[in-house]
Short mmCIF file of N, CA, C and O in Angstrom, two decimals:
data_model
loop_
_atom_site.label_atom_id
_atom_site.label_comp_id
_atom_site.label_asym_id
_atom_site.label_seq_id
_atom_site.Cartn_x
_atom_site.Cartn_y
_atom_site.Cartn_z
N MET A 1 30.09 172.48 102.33
CA MET A 1 30.61 171.62 101.29
C MET A 1 31.43 170.47 101.89
O MET A 1 31.35 169.36 101.43
N LYS A 2 32.21 170.81 102.92
CA LYS A 2 33.02 169.79 103.57
C LYS A 2 32.13 168.75 104.25
O LYS A 2 32.42 167.56 104.21
N ASN A 3 31.02 169.20 104.85
CA ASN A 3 30.09 168.27 105.49
C ASN A 3 29.44 167.35 104.47
O ASN A 3 29.22 166.17 104.73
N LEU A 4 29.12 167.89 103.30
CA LEU A 4 28.51 167.08 102.23
C LEU A 4 29.50 166.02 101.76
O LEU A 4 29.13 164.85 101.60
N PHE A 5 30.73 166.42 101.53
CA PHE A 5 31.76 165.48 101.09
C PHE A 5 31.97 164.39 102.14
O PHE A 5 32.06 163.21 101.81
N THR A 6 32.00 164.76 103.40
CA THR A 6 32.17 163.79 104.48
C THR A 6 30.98 162.83 104.53
O THR A 6 31.15 161.62 104.72
N ALA A 7 29.77 163.34 104.33
CA ALA A 7 28.58 162.48 104.33
C ALA A 7 28.61 161.49 103.18
O ALA A 7 28.24 160.31 103.35
N ILE A 8 29.07 161.94 102.02
CA ILE A 8 29.14 161.05 100.85
C ILE A 8 30.15 159.95 101.11
O ILE A 8 29.89 158.77 100.85
N ILE A 9 31.31 160.32 101.61
CA ILE A 9 32.35 159.32 101.89
C ILE A 9 31.86 158.33 102.94
O ILE A 9 32.05 157.12 102.80
N CYS A 10 31.22 158.82 103.99
CA CYS A 10 30.69 157.92 105.03
C CYS A 10 29.65 156.97 104.47
O CYS A 10 29.61 155.79 104.81
N THR A 11 28.79 157.47 103.59
CA THR A 11 27.78 156.63 102.96
C THR A 11 28.43 155.55 102.11
O THR A 11 28.02 154.38 102.15
N LEU A 12 29.43 155.93 101.33
CA LEU A 12 30.14 154.95 100.51
C LEU A 12 30.82 153.90 101.38
O LEU A 12 30.77 152.72 101.08
N LEU A 13 31.47 154.35 102.43
CA LEU A 13 32.14 153.41 103.33
C LEU A 13 31.14 152.47 103.98
O LEU A 13 31.41 151.28 104.15
N PHE A 14 29.98 152.99 104.36
CA PHE A 14 28.96 152.15 104.96
C PHE A 14 28.48 151.10 103.96
O PHE A 14 28.33 149.93 104.31
N GLN A 15 28.26 151.52 102.71
CA GLN A 15 27.83 150.58 101.68
C GLN A 15 28.90 149.53 101.45
O GLN A 15 28.59 148.35 101.30
N LEU A 16 30.14 149.94 101.41
CA LEU A 16 31.22 148.99 101.20
C LEU A 16 31.31 147.99 102.35
O LEU A 16 31.49 146.80 102.14
N GLY A 17 31.20 148.48 103.55
CA GLY A 17 31.28 147.60 104.70
C GLY A 17 30.10 146.67 104.79
O GLY A 17 30.22 145.54 105.24
N TRP A 18 28.95 147.12 104.39
CA TRP A 18 27.74 146.32 104.45
C TRP A 18 27.67 145.29 103.33
O TRP A 18 27.24 144.17 103.53
N ALA A 19 28.11 145.67 102.11
CA ALA A 19 27.96 144.81 100.94
C ALA A 19 28.91 143.63 100.96
O ALA A 19 28.59 142.59 100.42
N GLN A 20 30.05 143.78 101.57
CA GLN A 20 31.01 142.70 101.58
C GLN A 20 31.90 142.84 102.82
O GLN A 20 31.86 143.84 103.50
N ASP A 21 32.71 141.84 103.06
CA ASP A 21 33.58 141.87 104.23
C ASP A 21 34.85 142.66 103.91
O ASP A 21 35.86 142.08 103.50
N ILE A 22 34.81 143.95 104.10
CA ILE A 22 35.95 144.82 103.88
C ILE A 22 36.27 145.48 105.21
O ILE A 22 35.39 146.03 105.87
N LYS A 23 37.53 145.41 105.57
CA LYS A 23 37.93 146.09 106.79
C LYS A 23 38.07 147.57 106.48
O LYS A 23 38.78 147.97 105.56
N LEU A 24 37.35 148.37 107.23
CA LEU A 24 37.33 149.80 106.94
C LEU A 24 38.68 150.47 107.13
O LEU A 24 38.95 151.50 106.53
N ASN A 25 39.55 149.88 107.93
CA ASN A 25 40.87 150.49 108.07
C ASN A 25 41.74 150.29 106.83
O ASN A 25 42.78 150.92 106.70
N ASN A 26 41.31 149.42 105.90
CA ASN A 26 42.03 149.24 104.63
C ASN A 26 41.59 150.25 103.58
O ASN A 26 42.22 150.35 102.54
N VAL A 27 40.51 150.96 103.82
CA VAL A 27 39.99 151.92 102.85
C VAL A 27 40.61 153.28 103.14
O VAL A 27 40.58 153.77 104.26
N ASN A 28 41.17 153.88 102.09
CA ASN A 28 41.74 155.22 102.23
C ASN A 28 41.41 156.03 100.99
O ASN A 28 40.75 155.54 100.07
N SER A 29 41.90 157.25 100.92
CA SER A 29 41.54 158.13 99.81
C SER A 29 42.10 157.68 98.47
O SER A 29 41.59 158.05 97.43
N SER A 30 43.13 156.83 98.49
CA SER A 30 43.69 156.39 97.22
C SER A 30 43.01 155.14 96.65
O SER A 30 43.12 154.85 95.47
N ASN A 31 42.29 154.40 97.47
CA ASN A 31 41.64 153.19 96.95
C ASN A 31 40.12 153.18 97.12
O ASN A 31 39.48 152.17 96.85
N ILE A 32 39.54 154.26 97.57
CA ILE A 32 38.08 154.29 97.79
C ILE A 32 37.31 154.06 96.49
O ILE A 32 36.30 153.36 96.47
N LEU A 33 37.81 154.60 95.38
CA LEU A 33 37.11 154.43 94.10
C LEU A 33 37.16 152.99 93.63
O LEU A 33 36.21 152.50 93.01
N ASP A 34 38.25 152.28 93.91
CA ASP A 34 38.32 150.86 93.56
C ASP A 34 37.29 150.05 94.33
O ASP A 34 36.62 149.19 93.78
N PHE A 35 37.15 150.33 95.62
CA PHE A 35 36.15 149.63 96.43
C PHE A 35 34.73 149.97 95.98
O PHE A 35 33.85 149.12 95.95
N TYR A 36 34.52 151.22 95.61
CA TYR A 36 33.21 151.62 95.10
C TYR A 36 32.89 150.89 93.80
O TYR A 36 31.78 150.41 93.60
N ALA A 37 33.88 150.77 92.90
CA ALA A 37 33.67 150.06 91.64
C ALA A 37 33.34 148.59 91.90
O ALA A 37 32.52 148.00 91.19
N GLN A 38 33.94 147.99 92.91
CA GLN A 38 33.63 146.60 93.25
C GLN A 38 32.17 146.44 93.68
O GLN A 38 31.51 145.48 93.30
N THR A 39 31.67 147.38 94.44
CA THR A 39 30.27 147.28 94.86
C THR A 39 29.34 147.46 93.68
O THR A 39 28.29 146.83 93.62
N GLN A 40 29.72 148.29 92.72
CA GLN A 40 28.88 148.46 91.53
C GLN A 40 28.85 147.18 90.71
O GLN A 40 27.83 146.81 90.17
N ARG A 41 29.97 146.48 90.59
CA ARG A 41 29.99 145.21 89.86
C ARG A 41 29.13 144.17 90.55
O ARG A 41 28.47 143.37 89.91
N ILE A 42 29.14 144.17 91.86
CA ILE A 42 28.30 143.23 92.60
C ILE A 42 26.83 143.53 92.34
O ILE A 42 26.02 142.63 92.13
N ASP A 43 26.46 144.81 92.32
CA ASP A 43 25.07 145.19 92.06
C ASP A 43 24.65 144.88 90.64
O ASP A 43 23.47 144.70 90.37
N MET A 44 25.59 144.82 89.68
CA MET A 44 25.26 144.58 88.28
C MET A 44 25.25 143.10 87.93
O MET A 44 25.05 142.75 86.80
N GLN A 45 25.46 142.21 88.90
CA GLN A 45 25.45 140.79 88.62
C GLN A 45 24.08 140.40 88.11
O GLN A 45 23.07 140.94 88.52
N PRO A 46 24.02 139.42 87.18
CA PRO A 46 22.72 139.03 86.65
C PRO A 46 21.82 138.48 87.75
O PRO A 46 22.24 137.71 88.58
N ARG A 47 20.61 138.93 87.71
CA ARG A 47 19.60 138.44 88.64
C ARG A 47 18.59 137.64 87.85
O ARG A 47 18.53 137.70 86.64
N GLU A 48 17.76 136.92 88.55
CA GLU A 48 16.73 136.17 87.87
C GLU A 48 15.74 137.15 87.24
O GLU A 48 15.10 137.93 87.93
N VAL A 49 15.68 137.11 85.93
CA VAL A 49 14.79 137.99 85.20
C VAL A 49 13.63 137.15 84.71
O VAL A 49 13.82 136.17 83.99
N LYS A 50 12.45 137.50 85.12
CA LYS A 50 11.28 136.74 84.71
C LYS A 50 10.91 137.03 83.26
O LYS A 50 10.55 136.14 82.53
N SER A 51 10.99 138.30 82.86
CA SER A 51 10.71 138.63 81.47
C SER A 51 11.34 139.96 81.12
O SER A 51 11.62 140.78 81.99
N MET A 52 11.57 140.13 79.82
CA MET A 52 12.12 141.39 79.35
C MET A 52 11.58 141.65 77.95
O MET A 52 11.67 140.79 77.07
N ASP A 53 11.01 142.82 77.77
CA ASP A 53 10.53 143.26 76.47
C ASP A 53 11.31 144.51 76.08
O ASP A 53 11.46 145.42 76.88
N VAL A 54 11.79 144.51 74.84
CA VAL A 54 12.52 145.66 74.31
C VAL A 54 11.76 146.13 73.09
O VAL A 54 11.53 145.37 72.15
N ALA A 55 11.36 147.39 73.09
CA ALA A 55 10.64 147.96 71.96
C ALA A 55 11.32 149.27 71.58
O ALA A 55 11.39 150.19 72.39
N VAL A 56 11.82 149.34 70.36
CA VAL A 56 12.46 150.55 69.85
C VAL A 56 11.72 150.94 68.58
O VAL A 56 11.59 150.13 67.65
N GLN A 57 11.24 152.16 68.54
CA GLN A 57 10.53 152.65 67.36
C GLN A 57 11.17 153.96 66.94
O GLN A 57 11.21 154.92 67.70
N ILE A 58 11.67 153.97 65.70
CA ILE A 58 12.28 155.17 65.14
C ILE A 58 11.48 155.51 63.89
O ILE A 58 11.46 154.74 62.93
N GLY A 59 10.84 156.65 63.89
CA GLY A 59 10.02 157.06 62.76
C GLY A 59 8.67 157.55 63.22
O GLY A 59 8.42 157.72 64.41
N GLN A 60 7.79 157.78 62.27
CA GLN A 60 6.47 158.32 62.57
C GLN A 60 5.40 157.26 62.34
O GLN A 60 5.49 156.46 61.41
N GLY A 61 4.38 157.29 63.19
CA GLY A 61 3.20 156.45 62.99
C GLY A 61 3.41 154.97 63.23
O GLY A 61 2.62 154.16 62.77
N ASN A 62 4.47 154.59 63.94
CA ASN A 62 4.68 153.17 64.24
C ASN A 62 3.76 152.73 65.37
O ASN A 62 3.45 153.49 66.27
N ASN A 63 3.34 151.45 65.32
CA ASN A 63 2.43 150.91 66.31
C ASN A 63 2.93 149.54 66.73
O ASN A 63 3.34 148.73 65.90
N TYR A 64 2.90 149.28 68.04
CA TYR A 64 3.35 148.01 68.58
C TYR A 64 2.41 147.63 69.72
O TYR A 64 2.24 148.39 70.66
N GLU A 65 1.79 146.45 69.61
CA GLU A 65 0.91 145.96 70.67
C GLU A 65 1.29 144.54 70.99
O GLU A 65 1.55 143.74 70.09
N MET A 66 1.32 144.23 72.31
CA MET A 66 1.75 142.93 72.74
C MET A 66 0.90 142.45 73.90
O MET A 66 0.62 143.21 74.83
N PHE A 67 0.47 141.21 73.85
CA PHE A 67 -0.18 140.52 74.96
C PHE A 67 0.50 139.17 75.06
O PHE A 67 0.54 138.41 74.09
N ASP A 68 1.06 138.85 76.22
CA ASP A 68 1.81 137.61 76.37
C ASP A 68 1.44 136.95 77.70
O ASP A 68 1.64 137.54 78.75
N ARG A 69 0.91 135.76 77.61
CA ARG A 69 0.51 135.03 78.82
C ARG A 69 1.73 134.54 79.60
O ARG A 69 1.73 134.52 80.83
N THR A 70 2.79 134.14 78.91
CA THR A 70 4.02 133.66 79.55
C THR A 70 5.22 134.37 78.95
O THR A 70 5.96 133.81 78.15
N PRO A 71 5.43 135.63 79.30
CA PRO A 71 6.52 136.39 78.69
C PRO A 71 7.89 135.92 79.18
O PRO A 71 8.05 135.52 80.32
N GLN A 72 8.85 135.95 78.27
CA GLN A 72 10.23 135.70 78.64
C GLN A 72 11.12 136.77 78.00
O GLN A 72 11.66 137.60 78.69
N TYR A 73 11.24 136.75 76.67
CA TYR A 73 12.05 137.77 75.99
C TYR A 73 11.43 138.07 74.63
O TYR A 73 11.18 137.17 73.84
N LEU A 74 11.19 139.34 74.39
CA LEU A 74 10.69 139.78 73.10
C LEU A 74 11.34 141.11 72.77
O LEU A 74 11.30 142.05 73.56
N GLU A 75 11.96 141.17 71.61
CA GLU A 75 12.62 142.39 71.14
C GLU A 75 11.99 142.79 69.82
O GLU A 75 11.95 142.00 68.88
N VAL A 76 11.48 144.02 69.76
CA VAL A 76 10.89 144.55 68.53
C VAL A 76 11.57 145.88 68.22
O VAL A 76 11.56 146.79 69.05
N ILE A 77 12.16 145.96 67.03
CA ILE A 77 12.79 147.20 66.57
C ILE A 77 12.13 147.58 65.26
O ILE A 77 12.15 146.81 64.30
N GLN A 78 11.51 148.74 65.23
CA GLN A 78 10.85 149.25 64.02
C GLN A 78 11.55 150.54 63.61
O GLN A 78 11.46 151.54 64.30
N ASN A 79 12.25 150.47 62.50
CA ASN A 79 12.98 151.62 61.98
C ASN A 79 12.36 152.00 60.65
O ASN A 79 12.57 151.32 59.64
N GLY A 80 11.58 153.05 60.64
CA GLY A 80 10.86 153.48 59.45
C GLY A 80 9.54 154.11 59.88
O GLY A 80 9.33 154.39 61.06
N ASN A 81 8.67 154.31 58.92
CA ASN A 81 7.40 154.97 59.21
C ASN A 81 6.23 154.02 58.98
O ASN A 81 6.24 153.21 58.07
N TYR A 82 5.21 154.16 59.82
CA TYR A 82 3.92 153.48 59.70
C TYR A 82 4.06 151.95 59.68
O TYR A 82 3.41 151.26 58.90
N ASN A 83 4.92 151.43 60.54
CA ASN A 83 5.03 149.99 60.73
C ASN A 83 4.11 149.57 61.87
O ASN A 83 3.93 150.29 62.83
N THR A 84 3.53 148.36 61.76
CA THR A 84 2.62 147.85 62.78
C THR A 84 3.04 146.44 63.15
O THR A 84 3.26 145.60 62.27
N THR A 85 3.16 146.18 64.45
CA THR A 85 3.49 144.85 64.94
C THR A 85 2.51 144.48 66.04
O THR A 85 2.36 145.20 67.02
N TYR A 86 1.83 143.34 65.85
CA TYR A 86 0.94 142.77 66.86
C TYR A 86 1.53 141.43 67.28
O TYR A 86 1.83 140.59 66.43
N PHE A 87 1.69 141.22 68.57
CA PHE A 87 2.20 139.95 69.08
C PHE A 87 1.27 139.50 70.20
O PHE A 87 1.12 140.18 71.21
N VAL A 88 0.65 138.35 70.03
CA VAL A 88 -0.27 137.79 71.02
C VAL A 88 0.17 136.36 71.29
O VAL A 88 0.30 135.56 70.37
N ASN A 89 0.41 136.04 72.56
CA ASN A 89 0.79 134.68 72.94
C ASN A 89 -0.14 134.19 74.04
O ASN A 89 0.10 134.43 75.22
N PRO A 90 -1.22 133.47 73.68
CA PRO A 90 -2.12 132.93 74.70
C PRO A 90 -1.65 131.58 75.24
O PRO A 90 -2.28 131.02 76.12
N ASN A 91 -0.55 131.04 74.72
CA ASN A 91 -0.05 129.72 75.09
C ASN A 91 0.75 129.76 76.39
O ASN A 91 1.14 130.82 76.87
N ASP A 92 1.04 128.56 76.92
CA ASP A 92 1.86 128.44 78.11
C ASP A 92 3.35 128.35 77.78
O ASP A 92 4.17 128.29 78.67
N TYR A 93 3.70 128.31 76.51
CA TYR A 93 5.11 128.24 76.11
C TYR A 93 5.70 129.65 76.13
O TYR A 93 5.12 130.57 75.56
N PRO A 94 6.85 129.85 76.78
CA PRO A 94 7.40 131.21 76.90
C PRO A 94 7.88 131.78 75.58
O PRO A 94 8.35 131.06 74.70
N THR A 95 7.75 133.09 75.46
CA THR A 95 8.16 133.81 74.26
C THR A 95 9.65 134.04 74.27
O THR A 95 10.23 134.42 75.29
N ASN A 96 10.30 133.82 73.13
CA ASN A 96 11.71 134.13 72.94
C ASN A 96 11.88 134.47 71.47
O ASN A 96 12.10 133.60 70.64
N ALA A 97 11.79 135.78 71.14
CA ALA A 97 11.81 136.18 69.73
C ALA A 97 12.41 137.56 69.55
O ALA A 97 12.39 138.39 70.47
N GLN A 98 12.93 137.80 68.34
CA GLN A 98 13.43 139.11 67.93
C GLN A 98 12.79 139.47 66.60
O GLN A 98 12.80 138.66 65.67
N ILE A 99 12.26 140.68 66.52
CA ILE A 99 11.65 141.17 65.29
C ILE A 99 12.30 142.50 64.96
O ILE A 99 12.21 143.44 65.74
N LYS A 100 12.96 142.56 63.80
CA LYS A 100 13.65 143.79 63.39
C LYS A 100 13.12 144.20 62.02
O LYS A 100 13.18 143.43 61.06
N ILE A 101 12.60 145.42 61.96
CA ILE A 101 11.98 145.93 60.74
C ILE A 101 12.71 147.20 60.31
O ILE A 101 12.81 148.14 61.08
N ASN A 102 13.21 147.19 59.09
CA ASN A 102 13.79 148.39 58.47
C ASN A 102 12.99 148.66 57.20
O ASN A 102 13.10 147.91 56.24
N GLY A 103 12.21 149.69 57.21
CA GLY A 103 11.37 150.03 56.06
C GLY A 103 10.11 150.70 56.54
O GLY A 103 9.94 150.99 57.72
N SER A 104 9.20 150.92 55.63
CA SER A 104 7.96 151.63 55.96
C SER A 104 6.76 150.84 55.48
O SER A 104 6.82 150.14 54.47
N GLY A 105 5.65 150.99 56.22
CA GLY A 105 4.39 150.38 55.83
C GLY A 105 4.33 148.88 56.02
O GLY A 105 3.51 148.21 55.39
N ASN A 106 5.14 148.32 56.89
CA ASN A 106 5.15 146.88 57.13
C ASN A 106 4.13 146.51 58.20
O ASN A 106 3.88 147.27 59.12
N TYR A 107 3.57 145.30 58.08
CA TYR A 107 2.55 144.82 59.01
C TYR A 107 2.93 143.40 59.44
O TYR A 107 3.03 142.50 58.60
N ILE A 108 3.13 143.20 60.74
CA ILE A 108 3.48 141.89 61.29
C ILE A 108 2.42 141.51 62.31
O ILE A 108 2.11 142.27 63.21
N ASP A 109 1.86 140.31 62.18
CA ASP A 109 0.84 139.80 63.11
C ASP A 109 1.25 138.39 63.51
O ASP A 109 1.19 137.47 62.70
N ILE A 110 1.69 138.23 64.77
CA ILE A 110 2.16 136.94 65.26
C ILE A 110 1.26 136.51 66.41
O ILE A 110 1.01 137.28 67.34
N THR A 111 0.77 135.28 66.33
CA THR A 111 -0.05 134.72 67.40
C THR A 111 0.58 133.41 67.86
O THR A 111 0.83 132.53 67.06
N GLY A 112 0.83 133.32 69.17
CA GLY A 112 1.32 132.09 69.76
C GLY A 112 2.82 131.98 69.79
O GLY A 112 3.56 132.71 69.15
N SER A 113 3.27 131.01 70.61
CA SER A 113 4.68 130.70 70.74
C SER A 113 4.78 129.22 71.04
O SER A 113 3.99 128.68 71.81
N ASN A 114 5.75 128.54 70.42
CA ASN A 114 5.95 127.12 70.68
C ASN A 114 7.43 126.79 70.51
O ASN A 114 8.25 127.68 70.33
N SER A 115 7.77 125.50 70.59
CA SER A 115 9.17 125.11 70.52
C SER A 115 9.78 125.42 69.15
O SER A 115 10.99 125.65 69.06
N ILE A 116 9.00 125.45 68.12
CA ILE A 116 9.52 125.77 66.79
C ILE A 116 9.89 127.24 66.70
O ILE A 116 10.88 127.61 66.08
N SER A 117 9.14 128.10 67.36
CA SER A 117 9.42 129.54 67.29
C SER A 117 10.37 130.02 68.37
O SER A 117 10.66 131.21 68.45
N ALA A 118 10.90 129.11 69.21
CA ALA A 118 11.84 129.51 70.25
C ALA A 118 13.11 130.05 69.61
O ALA A 118 13.72 129.41 68.75
N GLY A 119 13.51 131.24 69.99
CA GLY A 119 14.71 131.86 69.42
C GLY A 119 14.49 132.42 68.03
O GLY A 119 15.45 132.73 67.33
N MET A 120 13.25 132.58 67.63
CA MET A 120 12.91 133.06 66.30
C MET A 120 13.43 134.48 66.07
O MET A 120 13.37 135.33 66.96
N GLN A 121 13.97 134.73 64.88
CA GLN A 121 14.39 136.06 64.49
C GLN A 121 13.75 136.39 63.15
O GLN A 121 13.88 135.63 62.19
N ILE A 122 13.06 137.52 63.11
CA ILE A 122 12.46 137.99 61.86
C ILE A 122 13.14 139.30 61.51
O ILE A 122 13.16 140.23 62.31
N ASN A 123 13.75 139.35 60.33
CA ASN A 123 14.41 140.56 59.84
C ASN A 123 13.74 140.97 58.53
O ASN A 123 13.75 140.20 57.57
N ILE A 124 13.18 142.16 58.51
CA ILE A 124 12.54 142.68 57.31
C ILE A 124 13.29 143.93 56.89
O ILE A 124 13.45 144.87 57.67
N ASN A 125 13.77 143.92 55.65
CA ASN A 125 14.44 145.08 55.07
C ASN A 125 13.71 145.42 53.77
O ASN A 125 14.25 145.23 52.67
N ALA A 126 12.49 145.90 53.90
CA ALA A 126 11.67 146.19 52.73
C ALA A 126 10.54 147.13 53.13
O ALA A 126 10.38 147.45 54.30
N ASN A 127 9.75 147.53 52.15
CA ASN A 127 8.59 148.37 52.39
C ASN A 127 7.33 147.58 52.05
O ASN A 127 7.32 146.73 51.15
N ASP A 128 6.25 147.88 52.76
CA ASP A 128 4.91 147.36 52.47
C ASP A 128 4.84 145.83 52.44
O ASP A 128 4.22 145.24 51.56
N MET A 129 5.45 145.20 53.44
CA MET A 129 5.39 143.74 53.57
C MET A 129 4.36 143.39 54.64
O MET A 129 4.16 144.13 55.60
N THR A 130 3.71 142.22 54.49
CA THR A 130 2.76 141.73 55.47
C THR A 130 3.13 140.31 55.84
O THR A 130 3.34 139.47 54.97
N ILE A 131 3.22 140.03 57.14
CA ILE A 131 3.52 138.71 57.63
C ILE A 131 2.48 138.31 58.67
O ILE A 131 2.27 139.04 59.65
N PHE A 132 1.83 137.16 58.45
CA PHE A 132 0.93 136.55 59.43
C PHE A 132 1.57 135.26 59.88
O PHE A 132 1.91 134.42 59.05
N MET A 133 1.75 135.08 61.19
CA MET A 133 2.36 133.85 61.70
C MET A 133 1.49 133.32 62.82
O MET A 133 1.12 134.06 63.74
N ARG A 134 1.17 132.04 62.74
CA ARG A 134 0.36 131.39 63.77
C ARG A 134 1.14 130.22 64.33
O ARG A 134 1.55 129.33 63.58
N ASN A 135 1.36 130.19 65.64
CA ASN A 135 2.06 129.10 66.33
C ASN A 135 1.12 128.52 67.38
O ASN A 135 0.96 129.10 68.44
N TYR A 136 0.52 127.41 67.09
CA TYR A 136 -0.40 126.77 68.03
C TYR A 136 0.16 125.48 68.52
O TYR A 136 0.89 124.81 67.89
#
């Protein structure tokens, strides 16, 4: 157990020394967690993200399909039963949209992305709604 603890501390100290200019003689048992927290903050710094898709489905029988030629950010939240969302972007304009559905039996079909739909937010709080959107 002592060897394991020593290995963990050595690994942490190595990471701290490697990640930034920290003099190892300044690290002791009372401040090691502070130095470790600093390395975690450095690792959590925003990096260049090419695209991010968020899909949350709560309920039964929900369906979500997406094809995006130039993905950037798309968030789809379906809360309810038997909701269907189709998103197809064959354009060169990057996607930036949020779709939030609360209800059941809703159908959303979106094709394309352009400057008008940049930052688009669709909020549905109903049952059995159908939306067709075309952005060319």
